[in-house]
Coordinates of C-alpha atoms in Angstrom, one line a residue:
X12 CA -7.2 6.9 -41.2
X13 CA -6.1 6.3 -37.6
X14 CA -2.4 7.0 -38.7
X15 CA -3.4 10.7 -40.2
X16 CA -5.5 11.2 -37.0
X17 CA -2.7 10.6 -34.8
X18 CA -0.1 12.8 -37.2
X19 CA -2.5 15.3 -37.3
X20 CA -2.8 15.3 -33.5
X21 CA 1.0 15.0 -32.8
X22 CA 1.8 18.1 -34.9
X23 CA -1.2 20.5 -34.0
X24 CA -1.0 20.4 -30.4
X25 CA -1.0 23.8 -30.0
X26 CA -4.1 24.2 -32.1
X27 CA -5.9 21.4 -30.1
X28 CA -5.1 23.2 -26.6
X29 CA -5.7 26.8 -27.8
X30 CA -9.2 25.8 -29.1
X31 CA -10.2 23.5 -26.2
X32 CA -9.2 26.4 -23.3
X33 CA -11.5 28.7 -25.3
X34 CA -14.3 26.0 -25.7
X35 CA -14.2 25.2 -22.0
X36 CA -14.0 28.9 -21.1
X37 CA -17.4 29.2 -22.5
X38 CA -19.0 25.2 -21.6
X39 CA -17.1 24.4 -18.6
X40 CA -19.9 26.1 -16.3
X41 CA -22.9 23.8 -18.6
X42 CA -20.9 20.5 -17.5
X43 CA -20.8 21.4 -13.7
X44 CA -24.4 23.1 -13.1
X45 CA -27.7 22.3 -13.9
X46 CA -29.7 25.0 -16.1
X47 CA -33.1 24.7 -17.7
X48 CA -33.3 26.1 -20.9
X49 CA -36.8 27.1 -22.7
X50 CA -37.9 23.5 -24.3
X51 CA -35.3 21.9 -22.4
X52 CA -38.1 21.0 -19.9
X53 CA -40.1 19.2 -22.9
X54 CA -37.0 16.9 -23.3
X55 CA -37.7 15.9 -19.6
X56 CA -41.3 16.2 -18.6
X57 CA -42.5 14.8 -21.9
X58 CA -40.0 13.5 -24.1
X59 CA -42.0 11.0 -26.1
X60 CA -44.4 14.5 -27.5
X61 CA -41.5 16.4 -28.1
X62 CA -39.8 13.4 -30.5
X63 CA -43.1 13.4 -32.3
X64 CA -43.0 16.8 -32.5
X65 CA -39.7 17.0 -34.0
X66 CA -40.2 14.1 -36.7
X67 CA -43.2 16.2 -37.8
X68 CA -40.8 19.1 -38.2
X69 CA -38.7 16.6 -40.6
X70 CA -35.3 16.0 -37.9
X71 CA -35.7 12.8 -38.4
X72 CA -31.8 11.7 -37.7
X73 CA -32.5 14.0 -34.7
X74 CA -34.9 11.5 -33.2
X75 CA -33.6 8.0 -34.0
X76 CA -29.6 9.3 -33.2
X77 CA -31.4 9.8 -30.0
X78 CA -32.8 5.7 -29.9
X79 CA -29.3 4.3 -31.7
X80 CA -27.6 6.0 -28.6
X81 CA -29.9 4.8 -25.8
X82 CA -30.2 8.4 -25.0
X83 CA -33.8 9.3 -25.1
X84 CA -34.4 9.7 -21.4
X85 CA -32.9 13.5 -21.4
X86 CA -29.9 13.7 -19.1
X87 CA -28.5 17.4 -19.5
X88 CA -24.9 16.5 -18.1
X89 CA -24.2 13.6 -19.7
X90 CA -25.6 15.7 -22.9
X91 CA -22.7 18.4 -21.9
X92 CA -19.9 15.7 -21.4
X93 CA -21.0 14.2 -24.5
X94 CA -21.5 18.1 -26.8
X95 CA -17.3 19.2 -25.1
X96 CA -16.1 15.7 -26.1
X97 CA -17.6 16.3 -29.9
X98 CA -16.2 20.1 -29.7
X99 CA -12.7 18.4 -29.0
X100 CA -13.3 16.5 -32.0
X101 CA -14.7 18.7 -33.9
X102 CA -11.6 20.8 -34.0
X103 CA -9.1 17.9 -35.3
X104 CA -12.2 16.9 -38.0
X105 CA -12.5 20.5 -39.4
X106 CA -8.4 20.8 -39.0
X107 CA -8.1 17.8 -41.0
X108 CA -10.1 18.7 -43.7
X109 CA -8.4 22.2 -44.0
X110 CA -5.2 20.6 -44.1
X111 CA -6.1 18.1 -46.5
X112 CA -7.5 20.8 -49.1
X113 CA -4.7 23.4 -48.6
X114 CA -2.5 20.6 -48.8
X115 CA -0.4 22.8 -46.5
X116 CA 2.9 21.3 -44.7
X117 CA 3.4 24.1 -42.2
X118 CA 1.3 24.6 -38.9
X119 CA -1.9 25.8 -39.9
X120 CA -3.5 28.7 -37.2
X121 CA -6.7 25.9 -37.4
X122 CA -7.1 27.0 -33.6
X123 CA -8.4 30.7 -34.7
X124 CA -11.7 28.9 -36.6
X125 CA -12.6 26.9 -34.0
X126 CA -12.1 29.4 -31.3
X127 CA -14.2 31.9 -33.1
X128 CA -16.9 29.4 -34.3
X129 CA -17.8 27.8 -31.0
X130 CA -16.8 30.8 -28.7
X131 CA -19.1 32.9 -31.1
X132 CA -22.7 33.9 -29.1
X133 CA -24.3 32.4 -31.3
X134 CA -23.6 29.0 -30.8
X135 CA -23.9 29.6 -27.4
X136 CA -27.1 30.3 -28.0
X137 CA -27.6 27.2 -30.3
X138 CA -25.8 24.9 -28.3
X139 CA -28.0 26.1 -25.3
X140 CA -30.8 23.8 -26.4
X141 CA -29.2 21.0 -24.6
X142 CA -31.5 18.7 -25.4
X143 CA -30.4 19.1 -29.1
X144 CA -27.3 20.5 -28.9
X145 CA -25.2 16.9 -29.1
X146 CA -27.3 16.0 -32.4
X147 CA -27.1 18.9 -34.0
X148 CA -22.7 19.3 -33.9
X149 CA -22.7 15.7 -34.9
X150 CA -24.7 17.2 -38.2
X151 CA -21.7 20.1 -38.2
X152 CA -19.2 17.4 -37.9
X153 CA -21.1 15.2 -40.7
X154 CA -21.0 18.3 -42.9
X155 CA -17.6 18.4 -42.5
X156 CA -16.9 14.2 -43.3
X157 CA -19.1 14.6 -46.2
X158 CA -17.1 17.2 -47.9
X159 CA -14.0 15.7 -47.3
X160 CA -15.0 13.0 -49.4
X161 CA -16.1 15.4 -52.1
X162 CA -13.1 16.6 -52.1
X163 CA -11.4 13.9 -52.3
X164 CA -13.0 13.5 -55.4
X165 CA -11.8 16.1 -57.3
X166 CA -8.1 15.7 -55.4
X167 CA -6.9 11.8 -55.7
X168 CA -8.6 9.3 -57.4
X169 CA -12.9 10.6 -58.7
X170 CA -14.4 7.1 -57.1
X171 CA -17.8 7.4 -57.3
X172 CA -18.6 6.0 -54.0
X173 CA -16.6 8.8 -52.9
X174 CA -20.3 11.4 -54.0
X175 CA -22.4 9.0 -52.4
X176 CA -21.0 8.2 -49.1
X177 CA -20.9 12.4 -49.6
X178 CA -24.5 12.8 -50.3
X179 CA -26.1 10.5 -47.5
X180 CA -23.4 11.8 -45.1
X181 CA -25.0 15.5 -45.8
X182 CA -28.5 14.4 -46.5
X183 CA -28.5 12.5 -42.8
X184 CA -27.2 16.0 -41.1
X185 CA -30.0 18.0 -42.9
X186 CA -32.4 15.6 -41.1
X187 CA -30.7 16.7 -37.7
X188 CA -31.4 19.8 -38.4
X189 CA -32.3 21.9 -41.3
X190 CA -30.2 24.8 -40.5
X191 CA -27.3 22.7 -41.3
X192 CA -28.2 23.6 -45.3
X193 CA -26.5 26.8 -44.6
X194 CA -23.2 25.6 -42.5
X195 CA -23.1 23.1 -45.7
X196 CA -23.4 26.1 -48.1
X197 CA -21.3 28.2 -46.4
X198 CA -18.7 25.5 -45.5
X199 CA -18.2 24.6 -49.2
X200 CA -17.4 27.6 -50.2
X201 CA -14.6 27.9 -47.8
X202 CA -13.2 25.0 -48.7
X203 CA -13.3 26.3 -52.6
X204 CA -11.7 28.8 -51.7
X205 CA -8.3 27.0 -50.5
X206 CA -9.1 24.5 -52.9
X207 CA -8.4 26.9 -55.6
X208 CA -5.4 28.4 -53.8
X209 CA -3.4 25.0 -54.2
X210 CA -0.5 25.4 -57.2
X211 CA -1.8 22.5 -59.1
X212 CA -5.1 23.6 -59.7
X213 CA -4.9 26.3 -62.6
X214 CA -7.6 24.8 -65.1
X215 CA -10.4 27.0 -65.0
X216 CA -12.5 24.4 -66.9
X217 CA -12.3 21.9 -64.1
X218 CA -12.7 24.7 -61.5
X219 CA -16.2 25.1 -63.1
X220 CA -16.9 21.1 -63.2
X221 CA -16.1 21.6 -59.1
X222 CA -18.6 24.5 -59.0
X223 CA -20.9 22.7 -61.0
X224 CA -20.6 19.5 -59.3
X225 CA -20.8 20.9 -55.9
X226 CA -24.5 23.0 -56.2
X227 CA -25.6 19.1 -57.7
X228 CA -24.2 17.7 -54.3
X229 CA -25.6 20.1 -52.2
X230 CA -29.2 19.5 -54.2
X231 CA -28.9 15.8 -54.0
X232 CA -28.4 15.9 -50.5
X233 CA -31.4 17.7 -49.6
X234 CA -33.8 15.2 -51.8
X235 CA -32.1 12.8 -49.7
X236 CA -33.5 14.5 -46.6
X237 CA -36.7 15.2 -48.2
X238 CA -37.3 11.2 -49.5
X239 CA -36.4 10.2 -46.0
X240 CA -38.8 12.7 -43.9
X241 CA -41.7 12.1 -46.3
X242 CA -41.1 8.0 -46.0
X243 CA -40.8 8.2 -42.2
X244 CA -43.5 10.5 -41.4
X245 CA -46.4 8.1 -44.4
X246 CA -44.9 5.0 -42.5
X247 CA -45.5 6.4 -38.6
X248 CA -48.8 8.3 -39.8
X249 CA -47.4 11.5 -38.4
X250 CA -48.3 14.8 -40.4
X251 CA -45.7 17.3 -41.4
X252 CA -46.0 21.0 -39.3
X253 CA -46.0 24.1 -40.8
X254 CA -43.3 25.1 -37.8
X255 CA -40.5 25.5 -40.5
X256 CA -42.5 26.2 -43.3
X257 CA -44.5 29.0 -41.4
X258 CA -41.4 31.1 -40.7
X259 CA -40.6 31.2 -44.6
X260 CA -42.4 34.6 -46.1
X261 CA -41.7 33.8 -49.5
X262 CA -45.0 33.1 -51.2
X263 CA -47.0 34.2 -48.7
X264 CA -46.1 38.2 -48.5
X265 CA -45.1 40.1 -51.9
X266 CA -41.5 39.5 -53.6
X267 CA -40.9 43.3 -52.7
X268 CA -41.6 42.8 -49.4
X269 CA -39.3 40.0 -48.7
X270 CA -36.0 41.8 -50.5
X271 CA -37.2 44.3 -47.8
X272 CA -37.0 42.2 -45.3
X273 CA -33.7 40.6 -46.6
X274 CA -32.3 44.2 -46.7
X275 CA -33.3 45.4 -43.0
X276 CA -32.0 41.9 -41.7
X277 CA -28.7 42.5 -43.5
X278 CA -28.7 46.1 -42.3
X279 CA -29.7 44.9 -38.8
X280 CA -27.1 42.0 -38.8
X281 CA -24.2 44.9 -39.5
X282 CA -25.0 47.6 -37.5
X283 CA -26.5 45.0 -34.5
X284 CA -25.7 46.1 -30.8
X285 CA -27.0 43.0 -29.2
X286 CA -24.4 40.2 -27.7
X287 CA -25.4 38.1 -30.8
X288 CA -23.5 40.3 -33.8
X289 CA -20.5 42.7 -33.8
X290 CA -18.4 44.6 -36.1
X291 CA -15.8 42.1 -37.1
X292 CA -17.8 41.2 -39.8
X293 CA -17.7 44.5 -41.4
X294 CA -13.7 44.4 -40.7
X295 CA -13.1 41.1 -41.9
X296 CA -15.5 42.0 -45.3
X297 CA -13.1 44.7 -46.0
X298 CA -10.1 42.8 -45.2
X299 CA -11.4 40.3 -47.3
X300 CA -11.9 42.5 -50.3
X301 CA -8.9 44.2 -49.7
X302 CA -7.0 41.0 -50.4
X303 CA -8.6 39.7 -52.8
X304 CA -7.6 42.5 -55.0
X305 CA -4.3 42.9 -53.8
X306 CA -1.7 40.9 -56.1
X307 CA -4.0 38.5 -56.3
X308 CA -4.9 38.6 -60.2
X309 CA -1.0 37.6 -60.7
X310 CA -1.1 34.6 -58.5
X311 CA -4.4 33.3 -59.6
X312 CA -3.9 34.1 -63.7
X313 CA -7.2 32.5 -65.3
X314 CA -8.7 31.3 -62.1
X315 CA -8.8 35.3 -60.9
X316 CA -12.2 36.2 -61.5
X317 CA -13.6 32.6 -59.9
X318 CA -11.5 33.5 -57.3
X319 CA -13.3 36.6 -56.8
X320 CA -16.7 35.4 -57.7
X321 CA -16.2 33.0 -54.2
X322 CA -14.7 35.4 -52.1
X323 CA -18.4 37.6 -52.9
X324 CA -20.3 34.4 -52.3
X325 CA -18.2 34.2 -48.5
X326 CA -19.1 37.6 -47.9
X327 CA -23.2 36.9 -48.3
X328 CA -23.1 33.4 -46.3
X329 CA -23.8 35.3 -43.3
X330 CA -27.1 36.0 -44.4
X331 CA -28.3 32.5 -45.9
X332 CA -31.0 32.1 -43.2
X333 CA -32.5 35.4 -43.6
X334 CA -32.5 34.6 -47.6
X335 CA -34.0 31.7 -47.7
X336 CA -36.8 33.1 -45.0
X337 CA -37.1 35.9 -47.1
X338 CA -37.2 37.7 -43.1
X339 CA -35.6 37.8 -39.7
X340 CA -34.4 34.3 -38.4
X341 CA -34.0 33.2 -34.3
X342 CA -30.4 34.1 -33.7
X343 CA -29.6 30.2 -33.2
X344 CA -30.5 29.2 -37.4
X345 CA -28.2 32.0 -38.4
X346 CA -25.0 29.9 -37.2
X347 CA -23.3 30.4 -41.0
X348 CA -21.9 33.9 -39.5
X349 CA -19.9 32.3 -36.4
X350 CA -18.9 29.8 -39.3
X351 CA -18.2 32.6 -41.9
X352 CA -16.0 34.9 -39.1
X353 CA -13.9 31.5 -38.0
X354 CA -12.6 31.2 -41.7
X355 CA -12.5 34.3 -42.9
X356 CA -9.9 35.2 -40.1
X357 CA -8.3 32.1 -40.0
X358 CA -7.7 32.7 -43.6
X359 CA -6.9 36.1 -43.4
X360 CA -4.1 35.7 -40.6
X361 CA -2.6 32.8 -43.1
X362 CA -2.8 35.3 -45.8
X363 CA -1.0 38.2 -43.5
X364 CA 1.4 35.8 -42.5
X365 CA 2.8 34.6 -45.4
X366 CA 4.0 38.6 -45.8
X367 CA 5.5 39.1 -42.5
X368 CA 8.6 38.0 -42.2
X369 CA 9.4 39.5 -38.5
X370 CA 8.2 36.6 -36.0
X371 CA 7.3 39.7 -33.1
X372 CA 5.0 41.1 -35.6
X373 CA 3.4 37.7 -36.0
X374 CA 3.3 37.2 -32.6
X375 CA 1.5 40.6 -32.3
X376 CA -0.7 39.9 -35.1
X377 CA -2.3 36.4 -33.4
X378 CA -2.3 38.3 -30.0
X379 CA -5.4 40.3 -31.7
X380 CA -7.1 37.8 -33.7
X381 CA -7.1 35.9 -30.1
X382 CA -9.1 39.0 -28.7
X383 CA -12.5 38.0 -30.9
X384 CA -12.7 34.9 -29.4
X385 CA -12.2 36.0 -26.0
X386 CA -14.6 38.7 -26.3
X387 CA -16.9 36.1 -27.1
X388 CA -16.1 33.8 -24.5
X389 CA -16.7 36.5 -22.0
X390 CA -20.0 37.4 -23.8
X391 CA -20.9 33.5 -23.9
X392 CA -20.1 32.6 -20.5
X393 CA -22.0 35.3 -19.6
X394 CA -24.7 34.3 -21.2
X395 CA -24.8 30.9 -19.8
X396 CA -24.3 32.9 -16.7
X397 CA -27.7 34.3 -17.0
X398 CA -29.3 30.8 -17.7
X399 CA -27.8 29.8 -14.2
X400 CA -29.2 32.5 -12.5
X401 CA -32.2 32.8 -13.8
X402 CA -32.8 29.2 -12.9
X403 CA -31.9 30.0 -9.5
X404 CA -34.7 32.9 -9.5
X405 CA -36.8 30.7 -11.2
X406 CA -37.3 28.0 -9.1
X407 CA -37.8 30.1 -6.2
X408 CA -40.7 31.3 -7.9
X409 CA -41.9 28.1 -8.6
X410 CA -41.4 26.8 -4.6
X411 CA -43.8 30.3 -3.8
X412 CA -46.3 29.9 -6.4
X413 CA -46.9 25.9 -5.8
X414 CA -47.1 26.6 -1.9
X415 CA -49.9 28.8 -3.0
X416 CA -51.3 26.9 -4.9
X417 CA -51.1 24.0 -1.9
X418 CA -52.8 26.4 0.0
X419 CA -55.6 26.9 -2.0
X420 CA -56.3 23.2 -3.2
X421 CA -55.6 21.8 -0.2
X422 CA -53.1 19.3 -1.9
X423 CA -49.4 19.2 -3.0
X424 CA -50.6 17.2 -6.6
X425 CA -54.2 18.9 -7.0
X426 CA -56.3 17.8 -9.1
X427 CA -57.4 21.0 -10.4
X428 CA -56.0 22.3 -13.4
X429 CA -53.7 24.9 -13.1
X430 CA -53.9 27.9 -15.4
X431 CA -50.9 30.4 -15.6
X432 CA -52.1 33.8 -16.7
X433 CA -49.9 36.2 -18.5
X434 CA -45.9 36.5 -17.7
X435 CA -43.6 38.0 -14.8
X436 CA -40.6 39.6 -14.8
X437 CA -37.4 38.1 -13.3
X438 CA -34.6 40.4 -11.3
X439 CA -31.6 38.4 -11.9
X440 CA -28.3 40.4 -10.7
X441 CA -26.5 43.3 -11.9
X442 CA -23.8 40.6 -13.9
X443 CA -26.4 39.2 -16.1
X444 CA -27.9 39.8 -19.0
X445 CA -31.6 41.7 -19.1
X446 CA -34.5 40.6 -20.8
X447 CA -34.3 42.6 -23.8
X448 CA -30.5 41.6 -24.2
X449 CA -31.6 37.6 -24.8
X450 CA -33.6 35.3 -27.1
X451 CA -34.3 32.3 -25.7
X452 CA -31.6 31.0 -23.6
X453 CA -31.3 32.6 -20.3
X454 CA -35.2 33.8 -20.5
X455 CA -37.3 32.2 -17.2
X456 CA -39.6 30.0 -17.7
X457 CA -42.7 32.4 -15.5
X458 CA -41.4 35.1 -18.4
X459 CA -42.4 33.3 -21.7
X460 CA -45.9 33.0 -22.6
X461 CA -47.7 33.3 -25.7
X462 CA -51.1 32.6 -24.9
X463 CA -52.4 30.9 -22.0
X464 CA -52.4 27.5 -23.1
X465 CA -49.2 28.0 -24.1
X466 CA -47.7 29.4 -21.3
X467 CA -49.7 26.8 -19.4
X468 CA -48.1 24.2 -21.2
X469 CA -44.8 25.6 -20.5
X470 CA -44.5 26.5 -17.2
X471 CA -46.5 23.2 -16.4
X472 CA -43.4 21.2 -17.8
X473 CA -41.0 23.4 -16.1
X474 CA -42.6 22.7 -12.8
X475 CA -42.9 19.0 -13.8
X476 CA -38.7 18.6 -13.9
X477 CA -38.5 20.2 -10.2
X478 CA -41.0 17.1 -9.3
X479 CA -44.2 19.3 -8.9
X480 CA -46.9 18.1 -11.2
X481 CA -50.1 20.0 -12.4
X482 CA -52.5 19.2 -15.3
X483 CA -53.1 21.6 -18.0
X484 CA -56.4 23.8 -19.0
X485 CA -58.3 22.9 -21.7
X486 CA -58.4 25.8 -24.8
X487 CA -62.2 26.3 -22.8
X488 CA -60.8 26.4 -19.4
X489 CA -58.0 28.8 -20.5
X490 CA -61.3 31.3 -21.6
X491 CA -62.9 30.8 -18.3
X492 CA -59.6 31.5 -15.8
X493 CA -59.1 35.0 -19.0
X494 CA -62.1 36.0 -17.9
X495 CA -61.9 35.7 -13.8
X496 CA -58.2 36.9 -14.2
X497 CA -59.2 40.3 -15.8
X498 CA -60.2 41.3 -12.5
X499 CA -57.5 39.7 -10.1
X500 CA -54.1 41.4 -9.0
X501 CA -50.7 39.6 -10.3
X502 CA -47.9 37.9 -8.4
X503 CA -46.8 37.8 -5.6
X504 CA -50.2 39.7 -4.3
X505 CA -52.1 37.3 -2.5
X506 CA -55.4 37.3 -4.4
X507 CA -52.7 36.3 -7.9
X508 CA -53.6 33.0 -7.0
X509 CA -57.7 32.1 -6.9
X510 CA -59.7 28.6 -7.3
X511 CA -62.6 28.8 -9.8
X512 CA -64.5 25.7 -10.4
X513 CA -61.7 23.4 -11.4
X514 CA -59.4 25.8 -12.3
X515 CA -56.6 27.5 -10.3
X516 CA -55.9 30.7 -12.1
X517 CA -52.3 31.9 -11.3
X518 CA -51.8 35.6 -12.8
X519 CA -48.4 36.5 -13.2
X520 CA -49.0 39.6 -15.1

């Protein structure tokens, strides 16, 4: 293995560089500045309730990773050394896999999925839960190992121990995180897709065994997960949530209703004009298409309509989440599309190239399948731009609001409980995102509240990991400082901040 790591390295050095200056374009600012994301602050100010919160989610693997590594004390830079040092191998783990199921000896353009998959917003997006981020691209990378060996399977010697090591690989990454069904899904089908491209795969019988065989995988692999969260959870006593299953409409809204859904997030995922989607998709899907019926029926003979039956399957991965939601996802669970747009134009390039036989055209033609990724490297780094900033804003508003609250306890660490009323409005700068452009990452923490014990709770935390520490209102005291705050004016006026009882109410809007 070492040996086809370092050939692999030695004659893709131009993919590994390409990939790693758009990677760092995007994460370079995460290694050398400290940013805050929402839930970030749990990780720090208290760790041991977000772990149990997560095991009762079922990311199990997401927990104990965290113990096997020594890294459960939070620390967010050496979580960003550690997420960039995976990216850099995430690119020769995926290359290696492509290479091994194209069997291809030329260079491969491997540097155009990468670049698109992590550059893509996203990830950004995903990957700016630091406190998760590491965890969860060692699951994308263990997605990755585990089809390699189901693939090797079906392309030198079917070992069985080849389908195991496969299933526990996978089943371990869906305890990570449970969006990592779809990268799986989605991920599998791309790598059908050159798998049935290679010369000496023409019988259409043992395509279907590899169809077949691969839905079993994939099925096997979740009951995996599943055995292992319901074991771990009975032994520790810890009852599942209803976090994940809450956001799943099937069953609990009409059948109608969800294809509705489906159809408007499919329609919304298109025609989006947030930083999140774009229209490559819609290019790449007729690209795609295009291709597939263009002299392809000669090439592929008996294996045509398969062929065509995966490239459809490709085109719907995008939208996985939303399916099995039966609704709208977070932005951060749909990562299938970054994953979906990395192939399909790494593919398509490799497909185009093959008919060009003028190197300046070729040159021409990578020159604008480089743009996507640098589009979304500026949109990414802007992004994380935003989370800087926004920090910067925040914790000014945090030094105001706890000298006000000094002056009205009397104390730096009052014993009052503190009760945050409502949410604020940050100004950020003219080159960052707005509130309405973001999801989670880059929001402030004063701006996010869903009720008042919630927002409570989360600004508490956030103040906590600056070293100013408040207790929280009880569900009863959150009623009380409602009540009082009905009347009161909201930050910065003066009277925003008023001691009742035992209760400092802070309105901030």
């Amino acid at each position: 293995m070492y040996e086809n790591i370092k050939n692999f390295t030695r004659n893709n050095k131009s993919n590994i560089i390409i990939s790693s200056i758009f990677i760092l374009s995007v994460y370079l600012i995460k290694l050398g500045t400290l940013a805050t994301s929402i839930d970030n602050e749990a990780a720090i100010s208290v760790s041991s309730s977000l772990y149990t919160a997560w095991l009762s989610m079922g990311r199990i693997a997401l927990v104990y990773l965290k113990k096997v590594f020594g890294v459960g004390i939070y620390n967010p830079f050496l979580s960003m050394f550690m997420l960039i040092v995976l990216m850099i191998f995430s690119i020769v783990a995926w290359g290696m896999i492509f290479d091994y199921i194209k069997n291809n000896k030329n260079k491969y353009a491997y540097w155009i999925f990468i670049s698109i998959f992590f550059t893509a917003p996203i990830m950004a997006e995903q990957l700016g839960f630091v406190m998760q981020a590491v965890e969860v691209l060692l699951g994308i990378n263990l997605v990755a190992i585990s089809l390699f060996y189901t693939y090797r399977y079906f392309i030198d010697t079917p070992k069985k121990y080849y389908l195991i090591i496969s299933v526990i690989l996978s089943g371990i990454a869906f305890s990570i995180y449970q969006a990592l069904t779809t990268i799986y899904v989605t991920a599998a089908i791309c790598l059908f897709i050159l798998y049935i491209s290679r010369k000496d795969v023409t019988n259409p019988k043992k395509i279907w065994q590899v169809i077949i065989l691969n839905i079993i995988l994939f099925f096997l692999s979740y009951v995996v997960y599943f055995v292992l969260a319901k074991c771990v959870l009975s032994l520790l006593h810890i009852e599942a949530t209803k976090y994940t299953g809450d956001q799943v409409a099937w069953g609990t809204v009409p059948v109608i209703q969800c294809i509705k859904n489906i159809l408007k997030y499919i329609k919304g995922t298109v025609t989006d004009k947030t930083i999140f989607y774009s229209k490559v998709y819609v290019v790449l899907a007729i690209l795609l298409v295009i291709n597939a019926f263009y002299g392809k029926k000669e090439k592929y003979d008996k294996r045509y309509y398969i062929y065509i039956l995966a490239i459809g399957a490709l085109l719907v991965t995008p939208f996985l989440m939303g399916v099995i939601l039966g609704g709208q996802p977070t932005k951060r669970t749909a990562i299938s599309y970054p994953f979906m747009l990395g192939f399909s134009s790494m593919y398509l390039f490799e497909e185009i190239r093959t008919k060009i036989k003028n190197k300046d055209a070729i040159l021409i033609l990578m020159v604008l399948v480089a743009l996507v990724p640098f589009k979304q490297s500026v949109l990414s780094s802007r992004l994380y731009y935003t989370e800087y900033i926004t920090n910067k804003e925040s914790e000014i508003v945090a030094t105001k609001i706890s000298n006000r609250i000094e002056e009205v306890t009397g104390s730096y660490n009052p014993e009052e409980k503190i009760a945050f009323i409502g949410c604020m409005r940050l100004n950020r700068n003219n080159s960052c995102y707005q509130l309405e452009d973001l999801e989670y990452v880059g929001r402030g923490f004063f701006e996010t509240s869903f009720s008042t014990t919630h927002g409570s709770f989360l600004m508490r935390n956030y103040m906590a990991t600056l070293g100013i520490n408040y207790q929280c209102p009880s569900e009863d005291d959150a009623k009380i400082a409602e009540e009082y705050a009905k009347d009161m004016p909201a930050w910065p006026n003066k009277e925003s901040v008023k001691k009742v009882d035992n209760i400092v109410i802070v309105k901030l809007g």
